[in-house]
PDB file of C-alpha atoms in Angstrom:
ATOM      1  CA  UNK A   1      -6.790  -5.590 -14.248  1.00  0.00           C
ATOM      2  CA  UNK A   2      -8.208  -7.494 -11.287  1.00  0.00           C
ATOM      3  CA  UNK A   3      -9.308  -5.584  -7.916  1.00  0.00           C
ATOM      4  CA  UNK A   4      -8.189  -6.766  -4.490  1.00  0.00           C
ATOM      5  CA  UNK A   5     -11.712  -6.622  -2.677  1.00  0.00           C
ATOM      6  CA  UNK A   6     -10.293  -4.953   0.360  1.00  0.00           C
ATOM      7  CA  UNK A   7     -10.563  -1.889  -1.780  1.00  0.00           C
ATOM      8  CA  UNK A   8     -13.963  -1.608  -2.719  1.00  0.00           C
ATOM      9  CA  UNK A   9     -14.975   0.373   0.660  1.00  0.00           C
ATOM     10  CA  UNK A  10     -12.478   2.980  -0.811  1.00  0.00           C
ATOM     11  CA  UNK A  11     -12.976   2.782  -3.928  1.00  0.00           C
ATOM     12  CA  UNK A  12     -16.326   2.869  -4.534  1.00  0.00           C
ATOM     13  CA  UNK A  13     -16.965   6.101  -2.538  1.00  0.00           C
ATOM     14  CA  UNK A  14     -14.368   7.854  -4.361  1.00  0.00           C
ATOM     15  CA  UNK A  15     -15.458   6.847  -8.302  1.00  0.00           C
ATOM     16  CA  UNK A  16     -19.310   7.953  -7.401  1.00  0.00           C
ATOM     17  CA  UNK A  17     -18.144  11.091  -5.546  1.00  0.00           C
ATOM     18  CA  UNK A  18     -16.031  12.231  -8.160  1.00  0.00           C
ATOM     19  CA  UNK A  19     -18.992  11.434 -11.097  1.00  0.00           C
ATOM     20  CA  UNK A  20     -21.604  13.394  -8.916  1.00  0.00           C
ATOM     21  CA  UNK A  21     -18.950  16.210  -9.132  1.00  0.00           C
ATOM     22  CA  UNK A  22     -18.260  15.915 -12.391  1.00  0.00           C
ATOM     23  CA  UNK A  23     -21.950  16.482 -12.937  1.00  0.00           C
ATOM     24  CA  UNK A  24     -22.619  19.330 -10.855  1.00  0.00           C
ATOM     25  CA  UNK A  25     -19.195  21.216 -12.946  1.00  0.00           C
ATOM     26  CA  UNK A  26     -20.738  19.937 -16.508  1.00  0.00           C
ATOM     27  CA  UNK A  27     -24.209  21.629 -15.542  1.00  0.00           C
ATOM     28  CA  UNK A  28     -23.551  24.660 -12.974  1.00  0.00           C
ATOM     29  CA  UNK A  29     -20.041  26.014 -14.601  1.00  0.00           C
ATOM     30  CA  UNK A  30     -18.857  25.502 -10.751  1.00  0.00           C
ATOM     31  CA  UNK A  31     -15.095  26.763 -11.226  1.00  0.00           C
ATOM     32  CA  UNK A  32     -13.713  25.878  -8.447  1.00  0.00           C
ATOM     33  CA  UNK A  33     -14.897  22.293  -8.629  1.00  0.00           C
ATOM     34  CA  UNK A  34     -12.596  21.696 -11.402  1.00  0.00           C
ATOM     35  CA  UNK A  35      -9.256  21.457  -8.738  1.00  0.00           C
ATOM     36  CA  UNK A  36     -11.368  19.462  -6.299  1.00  0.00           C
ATOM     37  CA  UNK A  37     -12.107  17.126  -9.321  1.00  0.00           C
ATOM     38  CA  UNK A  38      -8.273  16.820 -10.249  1.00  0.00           C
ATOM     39  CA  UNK A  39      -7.858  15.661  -7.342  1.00  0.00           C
ATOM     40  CA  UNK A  40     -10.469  13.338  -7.020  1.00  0.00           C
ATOM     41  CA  UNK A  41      -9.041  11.668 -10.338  1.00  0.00           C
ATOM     42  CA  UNK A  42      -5.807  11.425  -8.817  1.00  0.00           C
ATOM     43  CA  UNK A  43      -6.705  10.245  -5.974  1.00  0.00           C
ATOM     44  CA  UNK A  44      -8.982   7.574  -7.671  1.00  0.00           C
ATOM     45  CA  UNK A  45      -6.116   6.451 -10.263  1.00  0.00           C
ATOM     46  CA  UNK A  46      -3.652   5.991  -6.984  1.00  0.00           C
ATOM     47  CA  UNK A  47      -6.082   3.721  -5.275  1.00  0.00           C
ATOM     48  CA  UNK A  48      -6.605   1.736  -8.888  1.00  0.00           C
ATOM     49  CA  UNK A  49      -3.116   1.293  -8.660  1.00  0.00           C
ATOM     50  CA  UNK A  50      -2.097   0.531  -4.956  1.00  0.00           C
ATOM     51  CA  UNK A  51      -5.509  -2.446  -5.084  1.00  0.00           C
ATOM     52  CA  UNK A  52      -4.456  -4.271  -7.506  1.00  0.00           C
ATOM     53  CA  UNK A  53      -4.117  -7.646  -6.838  1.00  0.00           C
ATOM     54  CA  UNK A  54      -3.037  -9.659 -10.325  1.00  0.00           C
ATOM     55  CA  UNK A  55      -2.899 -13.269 -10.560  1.00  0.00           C
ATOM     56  CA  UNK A  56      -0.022 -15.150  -9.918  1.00  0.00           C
ATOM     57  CA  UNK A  57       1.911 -18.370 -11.017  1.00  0.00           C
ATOM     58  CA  UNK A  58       3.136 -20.525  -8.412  1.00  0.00           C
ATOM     59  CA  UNK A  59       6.724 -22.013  -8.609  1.00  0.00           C
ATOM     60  CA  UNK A  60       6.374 -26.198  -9.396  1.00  0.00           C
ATOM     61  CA  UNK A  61       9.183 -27.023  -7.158  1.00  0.00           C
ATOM     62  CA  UNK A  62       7.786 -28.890  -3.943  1.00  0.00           C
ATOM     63  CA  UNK A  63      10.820 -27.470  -2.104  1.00  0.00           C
ATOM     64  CA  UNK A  64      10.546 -24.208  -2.454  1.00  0.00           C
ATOM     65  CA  UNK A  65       8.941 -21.220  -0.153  1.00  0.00           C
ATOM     66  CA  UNK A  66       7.963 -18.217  -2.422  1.00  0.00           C
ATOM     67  CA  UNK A  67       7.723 -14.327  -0.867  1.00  0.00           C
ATOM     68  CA  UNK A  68       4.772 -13.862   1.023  1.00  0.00           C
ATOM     69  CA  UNK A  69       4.220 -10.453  -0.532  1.00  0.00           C
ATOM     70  CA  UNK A  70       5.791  -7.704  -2.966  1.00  0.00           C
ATOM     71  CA  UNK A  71       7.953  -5.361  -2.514  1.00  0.00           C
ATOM     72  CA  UNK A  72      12.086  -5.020  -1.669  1.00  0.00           C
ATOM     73  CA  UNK A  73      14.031  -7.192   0.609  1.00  0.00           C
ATOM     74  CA  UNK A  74      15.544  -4.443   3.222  1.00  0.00           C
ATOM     75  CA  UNK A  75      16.824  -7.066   6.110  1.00  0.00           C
ATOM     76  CA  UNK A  76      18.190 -10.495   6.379  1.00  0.00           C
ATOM     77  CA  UNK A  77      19.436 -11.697   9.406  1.00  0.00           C
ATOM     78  CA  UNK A  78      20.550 -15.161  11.117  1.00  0.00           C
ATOM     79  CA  UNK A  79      19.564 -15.359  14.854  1.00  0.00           C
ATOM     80  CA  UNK A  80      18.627 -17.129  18.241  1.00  0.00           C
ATOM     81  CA  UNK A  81      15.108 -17.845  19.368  1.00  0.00           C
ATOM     82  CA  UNK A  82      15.447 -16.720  23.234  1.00  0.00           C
ATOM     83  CA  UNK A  83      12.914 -19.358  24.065  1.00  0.00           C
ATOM     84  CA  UNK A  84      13.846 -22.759  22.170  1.00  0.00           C
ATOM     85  CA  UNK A  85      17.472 -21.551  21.263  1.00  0.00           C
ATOM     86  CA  UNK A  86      16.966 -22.597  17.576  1.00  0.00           C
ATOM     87  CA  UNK A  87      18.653 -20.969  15.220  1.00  0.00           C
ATOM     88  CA  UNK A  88      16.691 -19.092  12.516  1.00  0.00           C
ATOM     89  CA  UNK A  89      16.299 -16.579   9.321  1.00  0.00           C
ATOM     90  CA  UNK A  90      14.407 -13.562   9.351  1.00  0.00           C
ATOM     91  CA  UNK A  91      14.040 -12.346   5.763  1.00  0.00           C
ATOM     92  CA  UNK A  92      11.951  -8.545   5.935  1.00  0.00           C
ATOM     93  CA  UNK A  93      10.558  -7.488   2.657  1.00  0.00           C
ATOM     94  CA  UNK A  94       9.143  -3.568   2.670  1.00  0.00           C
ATOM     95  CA  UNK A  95       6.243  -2.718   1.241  1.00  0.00           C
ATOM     96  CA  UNK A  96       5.642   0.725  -0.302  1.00  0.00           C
ATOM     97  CA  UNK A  97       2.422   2.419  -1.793  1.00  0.00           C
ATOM     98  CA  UNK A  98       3.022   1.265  -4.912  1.00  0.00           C
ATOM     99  CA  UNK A  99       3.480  -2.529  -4.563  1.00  0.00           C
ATOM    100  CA  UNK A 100       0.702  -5.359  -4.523  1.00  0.00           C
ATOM    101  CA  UNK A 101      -0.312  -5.236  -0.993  1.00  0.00           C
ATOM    102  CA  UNK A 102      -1.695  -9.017  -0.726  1.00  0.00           C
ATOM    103  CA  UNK A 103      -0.577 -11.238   1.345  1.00  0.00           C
ATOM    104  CA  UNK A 104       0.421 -15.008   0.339  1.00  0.00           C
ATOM    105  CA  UNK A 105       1.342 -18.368   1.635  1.00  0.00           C
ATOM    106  CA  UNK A 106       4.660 -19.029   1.232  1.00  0.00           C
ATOM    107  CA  UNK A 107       4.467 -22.812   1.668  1.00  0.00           C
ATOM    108  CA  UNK A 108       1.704 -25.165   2.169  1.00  0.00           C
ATOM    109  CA  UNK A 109       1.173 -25.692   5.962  1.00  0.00           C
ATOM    110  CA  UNK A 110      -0.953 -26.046   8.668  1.00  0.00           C
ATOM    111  CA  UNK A 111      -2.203 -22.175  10.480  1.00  0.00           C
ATOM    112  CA  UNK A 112      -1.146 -22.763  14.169  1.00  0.00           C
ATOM    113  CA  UNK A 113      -1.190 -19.819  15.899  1.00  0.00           C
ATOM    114  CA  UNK A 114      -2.947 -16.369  14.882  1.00  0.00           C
ATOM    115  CA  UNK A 115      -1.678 -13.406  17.247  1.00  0.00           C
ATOM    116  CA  UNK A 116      -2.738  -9.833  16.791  1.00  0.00           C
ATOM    117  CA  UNK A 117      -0.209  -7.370  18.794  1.00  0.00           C
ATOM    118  CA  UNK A 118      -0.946  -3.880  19.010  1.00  0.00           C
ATOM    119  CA  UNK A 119       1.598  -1.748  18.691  1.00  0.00           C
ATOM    120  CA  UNK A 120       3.462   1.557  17.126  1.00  0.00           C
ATOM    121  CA  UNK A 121       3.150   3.066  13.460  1.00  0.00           C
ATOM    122  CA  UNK A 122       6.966   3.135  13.305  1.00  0.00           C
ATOM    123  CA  UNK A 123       7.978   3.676   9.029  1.00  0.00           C
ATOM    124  CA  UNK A 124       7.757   0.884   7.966  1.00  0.00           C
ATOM    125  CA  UNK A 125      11.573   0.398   6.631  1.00  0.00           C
ATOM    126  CA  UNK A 126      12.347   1.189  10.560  1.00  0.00           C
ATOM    127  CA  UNK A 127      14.019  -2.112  11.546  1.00  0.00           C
ATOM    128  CA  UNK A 128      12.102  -1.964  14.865  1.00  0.00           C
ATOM    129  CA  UNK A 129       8.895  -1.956  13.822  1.00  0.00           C
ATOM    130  CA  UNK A 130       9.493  -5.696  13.250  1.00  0.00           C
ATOM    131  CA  UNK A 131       8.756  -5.743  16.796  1.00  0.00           C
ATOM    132  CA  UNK A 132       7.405  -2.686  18.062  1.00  0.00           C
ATOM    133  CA  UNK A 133       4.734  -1.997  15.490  1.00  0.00           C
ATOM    134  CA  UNK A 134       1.110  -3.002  15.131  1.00  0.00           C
ATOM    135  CA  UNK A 135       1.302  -6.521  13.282  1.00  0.00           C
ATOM    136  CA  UNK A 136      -0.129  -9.891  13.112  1.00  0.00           C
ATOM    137  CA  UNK A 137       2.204 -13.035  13.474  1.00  0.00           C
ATOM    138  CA  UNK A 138       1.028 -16.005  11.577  1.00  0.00           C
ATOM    139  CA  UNK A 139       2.883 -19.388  12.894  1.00  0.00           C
ATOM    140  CA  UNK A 140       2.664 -21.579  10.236  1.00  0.00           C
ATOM    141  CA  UNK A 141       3.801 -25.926  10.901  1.00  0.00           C
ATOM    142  CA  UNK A 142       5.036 -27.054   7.118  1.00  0.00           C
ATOM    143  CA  UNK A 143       7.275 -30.302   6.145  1.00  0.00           C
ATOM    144  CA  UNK A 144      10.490 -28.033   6.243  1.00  0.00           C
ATOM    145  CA  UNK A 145       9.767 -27.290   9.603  1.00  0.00           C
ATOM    146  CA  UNK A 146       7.527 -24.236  11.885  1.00  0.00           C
ATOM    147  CA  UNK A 147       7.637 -20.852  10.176  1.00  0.00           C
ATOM    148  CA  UNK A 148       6.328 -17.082  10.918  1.00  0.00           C
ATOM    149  CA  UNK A 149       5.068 -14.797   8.797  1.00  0.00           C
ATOM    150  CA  UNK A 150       4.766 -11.158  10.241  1.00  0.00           C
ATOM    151  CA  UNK A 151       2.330  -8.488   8.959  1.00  0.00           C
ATOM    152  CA  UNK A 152       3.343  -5.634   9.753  1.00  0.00           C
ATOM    153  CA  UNK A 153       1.510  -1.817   9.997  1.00  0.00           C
ATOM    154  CA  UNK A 154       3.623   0.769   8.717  1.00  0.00           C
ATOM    155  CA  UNK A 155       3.324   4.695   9.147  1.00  0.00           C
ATOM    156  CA  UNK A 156       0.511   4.665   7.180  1.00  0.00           C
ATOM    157  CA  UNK A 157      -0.906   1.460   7.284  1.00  0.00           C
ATOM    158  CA  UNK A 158      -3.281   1.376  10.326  1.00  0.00           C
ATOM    159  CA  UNK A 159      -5.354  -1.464   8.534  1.00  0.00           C
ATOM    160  CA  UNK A 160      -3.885  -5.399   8.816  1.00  0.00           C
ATOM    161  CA  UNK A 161      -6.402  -7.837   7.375  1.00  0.00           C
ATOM    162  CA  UNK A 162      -5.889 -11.314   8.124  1.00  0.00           C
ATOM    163  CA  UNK A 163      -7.246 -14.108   6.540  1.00  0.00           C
ATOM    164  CA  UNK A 164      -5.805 -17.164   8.281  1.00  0.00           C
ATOM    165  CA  UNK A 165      -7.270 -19.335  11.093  1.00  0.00           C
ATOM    166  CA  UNK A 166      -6.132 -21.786  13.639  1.00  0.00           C
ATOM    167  CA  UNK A 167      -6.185 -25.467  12.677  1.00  0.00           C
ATOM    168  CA  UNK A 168      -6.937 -24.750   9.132  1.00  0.00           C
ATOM    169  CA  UNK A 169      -4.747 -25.887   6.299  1.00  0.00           C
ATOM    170  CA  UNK A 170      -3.762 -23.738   3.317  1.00  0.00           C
ATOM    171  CA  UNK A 171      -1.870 -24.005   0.512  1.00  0.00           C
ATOM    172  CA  UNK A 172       1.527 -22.034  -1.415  1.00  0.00           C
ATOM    173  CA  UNK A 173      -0.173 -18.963  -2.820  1.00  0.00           C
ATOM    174  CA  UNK A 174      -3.184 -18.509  -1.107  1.00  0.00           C
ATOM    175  CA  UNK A 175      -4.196 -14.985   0.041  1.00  0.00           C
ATOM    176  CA  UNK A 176      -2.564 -15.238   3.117  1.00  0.00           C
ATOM    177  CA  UNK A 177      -4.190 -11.375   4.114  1.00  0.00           C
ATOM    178  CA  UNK A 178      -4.085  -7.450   2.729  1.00  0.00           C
ATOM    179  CA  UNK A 179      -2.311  -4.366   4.399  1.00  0.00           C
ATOM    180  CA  UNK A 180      -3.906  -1.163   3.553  1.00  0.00           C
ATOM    181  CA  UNK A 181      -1.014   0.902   1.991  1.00  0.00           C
ATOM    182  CA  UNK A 182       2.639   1.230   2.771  1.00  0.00           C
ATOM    183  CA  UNK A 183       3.681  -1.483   5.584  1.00  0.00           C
ATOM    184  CA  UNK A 184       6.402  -4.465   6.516  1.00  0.00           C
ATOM    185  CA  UNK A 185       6.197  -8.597   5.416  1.00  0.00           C
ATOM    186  CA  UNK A 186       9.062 -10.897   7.650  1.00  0.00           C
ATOM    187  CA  UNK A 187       9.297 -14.201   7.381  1.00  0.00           C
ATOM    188  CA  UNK A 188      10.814 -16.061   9.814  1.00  0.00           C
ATOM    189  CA  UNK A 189      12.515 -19.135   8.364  1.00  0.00           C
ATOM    190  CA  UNK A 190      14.526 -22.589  10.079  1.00  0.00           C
ATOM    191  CA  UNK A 191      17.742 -21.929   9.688  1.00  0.00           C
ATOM    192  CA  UNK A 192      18.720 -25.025   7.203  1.00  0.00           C
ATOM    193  CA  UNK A 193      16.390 -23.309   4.365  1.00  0.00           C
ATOM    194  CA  UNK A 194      19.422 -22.542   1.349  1.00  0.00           C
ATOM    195  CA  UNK A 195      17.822 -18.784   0.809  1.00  0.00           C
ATOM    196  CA  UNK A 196      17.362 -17.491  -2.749  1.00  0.00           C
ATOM    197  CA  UNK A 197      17.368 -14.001  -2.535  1.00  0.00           C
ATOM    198  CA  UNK A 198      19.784 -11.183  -1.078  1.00  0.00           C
ATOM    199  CA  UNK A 199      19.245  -7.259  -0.030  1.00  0.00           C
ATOM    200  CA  UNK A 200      17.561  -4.684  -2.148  1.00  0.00           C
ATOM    201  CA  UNK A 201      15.969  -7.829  -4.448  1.00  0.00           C
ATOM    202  CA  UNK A 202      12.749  -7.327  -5.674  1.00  0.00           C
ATOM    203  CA  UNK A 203      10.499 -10.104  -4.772  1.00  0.00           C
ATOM    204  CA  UNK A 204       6.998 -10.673  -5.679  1.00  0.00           C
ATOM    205  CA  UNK A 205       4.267 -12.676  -3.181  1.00  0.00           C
ATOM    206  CA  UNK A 206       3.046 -15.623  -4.178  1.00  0.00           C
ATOM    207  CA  UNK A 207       6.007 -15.944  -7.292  1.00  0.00           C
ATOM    208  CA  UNK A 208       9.496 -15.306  -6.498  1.00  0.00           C
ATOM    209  CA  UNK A 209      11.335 -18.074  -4.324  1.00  0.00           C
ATOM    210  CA  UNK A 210      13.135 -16.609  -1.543  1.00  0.00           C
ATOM    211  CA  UNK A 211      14.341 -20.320  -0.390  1.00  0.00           C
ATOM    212  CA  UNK A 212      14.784 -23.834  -0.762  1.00  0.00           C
ATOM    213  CA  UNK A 213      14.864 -26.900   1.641  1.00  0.00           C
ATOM    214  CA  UNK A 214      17.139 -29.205   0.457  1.00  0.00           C
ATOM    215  CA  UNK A 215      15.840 -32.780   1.593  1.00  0.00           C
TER     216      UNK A 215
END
């Protein structure tokens, strides 16, 4: 199983904490050390789980924009830019503690605009934390057109890495960013995109196509 490397500043501590007190219980009898020890386990087992960060196959279909992350599509919604009146998609996928928590490009594209907001720690399922929360928008120029990606601190989440940077071109899959435990992925999509998914879908980042763009 491969390791997102955003965990290793958790991890780490946790696996040589819990073998130093594994020692001092094997050679002092400490009692009491054995709850203290369950819980390290458990706690090291959860964090195993929630950093993985397996491998995935990108779809071959040059029109297609794939999930940016994991997790359960909990909003879609057609609407009005107030600015430049276009009419878009917003497509919100939540993110709980036990879903992959990286980040991917959902198209290949040119980074335009990196924005940190600070913000809230609404739940992350909250539809307002879309815009009251802590996040980081990504705006994102592609051949179907300029696109958003939103990552978005949840409850817990108080952590939003992001990897992308102005001017610089990646491509469909890359790791986009991580977001330490449970949080919020939109995408904000033109509005001609034919969309491939529908509430309560599971969708994985990187893999499952949540749209086309039909030339």
């Amino acid at each position: 199983m491969r390791l997102a490397p955003e965990g290793n500043i958790i991890i780490y501590p946790i696996f040589f904490i819990l073998v130093i007190s594994f020692g001092i219980e094997f050679i002092f009898r400490v009692e009491y050390l054995l709850f203290v020890n369950m819980f390290l386990l458990v706690s090291f087992i959860f964090c195993l789980n929630f950093f993985r960060d397996p491998k995935r196959i990108v779809p071959k279909d040059k029109n297609c924009i794939v999930s940016p992350a994991d997790g359960k599509i909990i909003k879609i919604k057609e609407f009005e830019d107030p600015k430049t009146k276009e009419k878009l998609r917003l497509v919100s996928i939540f993110l709980s503690v036990f879903n992959v928590h990286s980040n991917r490009m959902p198209v290949d594209g040119l980074i335009k605009n990196v924005d940190y907001i600070k913000g809230d720690f609404l739940a992350a399922f909250d539809h307002k934390a879309s815009e009251q929360n802590e996040r980081t928008e990504i705006s994102i120029e592609t051949i179907f057109g300029s696109m958003v990606v939103k990552q978005i601190a949840g409850l817990v989440a108080r952590r939003i890495l992001c990897y992308a940077k102005k001017d610089e071109k990646m491509l469909i899959g890359d790791r986009l960013g991580f977001i330490r435990f449970g949080s919020r992925t939109d995408i904000i999509l033109p509005n001609d995109v034919t969309l491939n998914v529908e509430l309560d879908q599971k969708v994985y980042g990187g893999q499952t196509i949540i749209g086309r763009y039909e030339v």
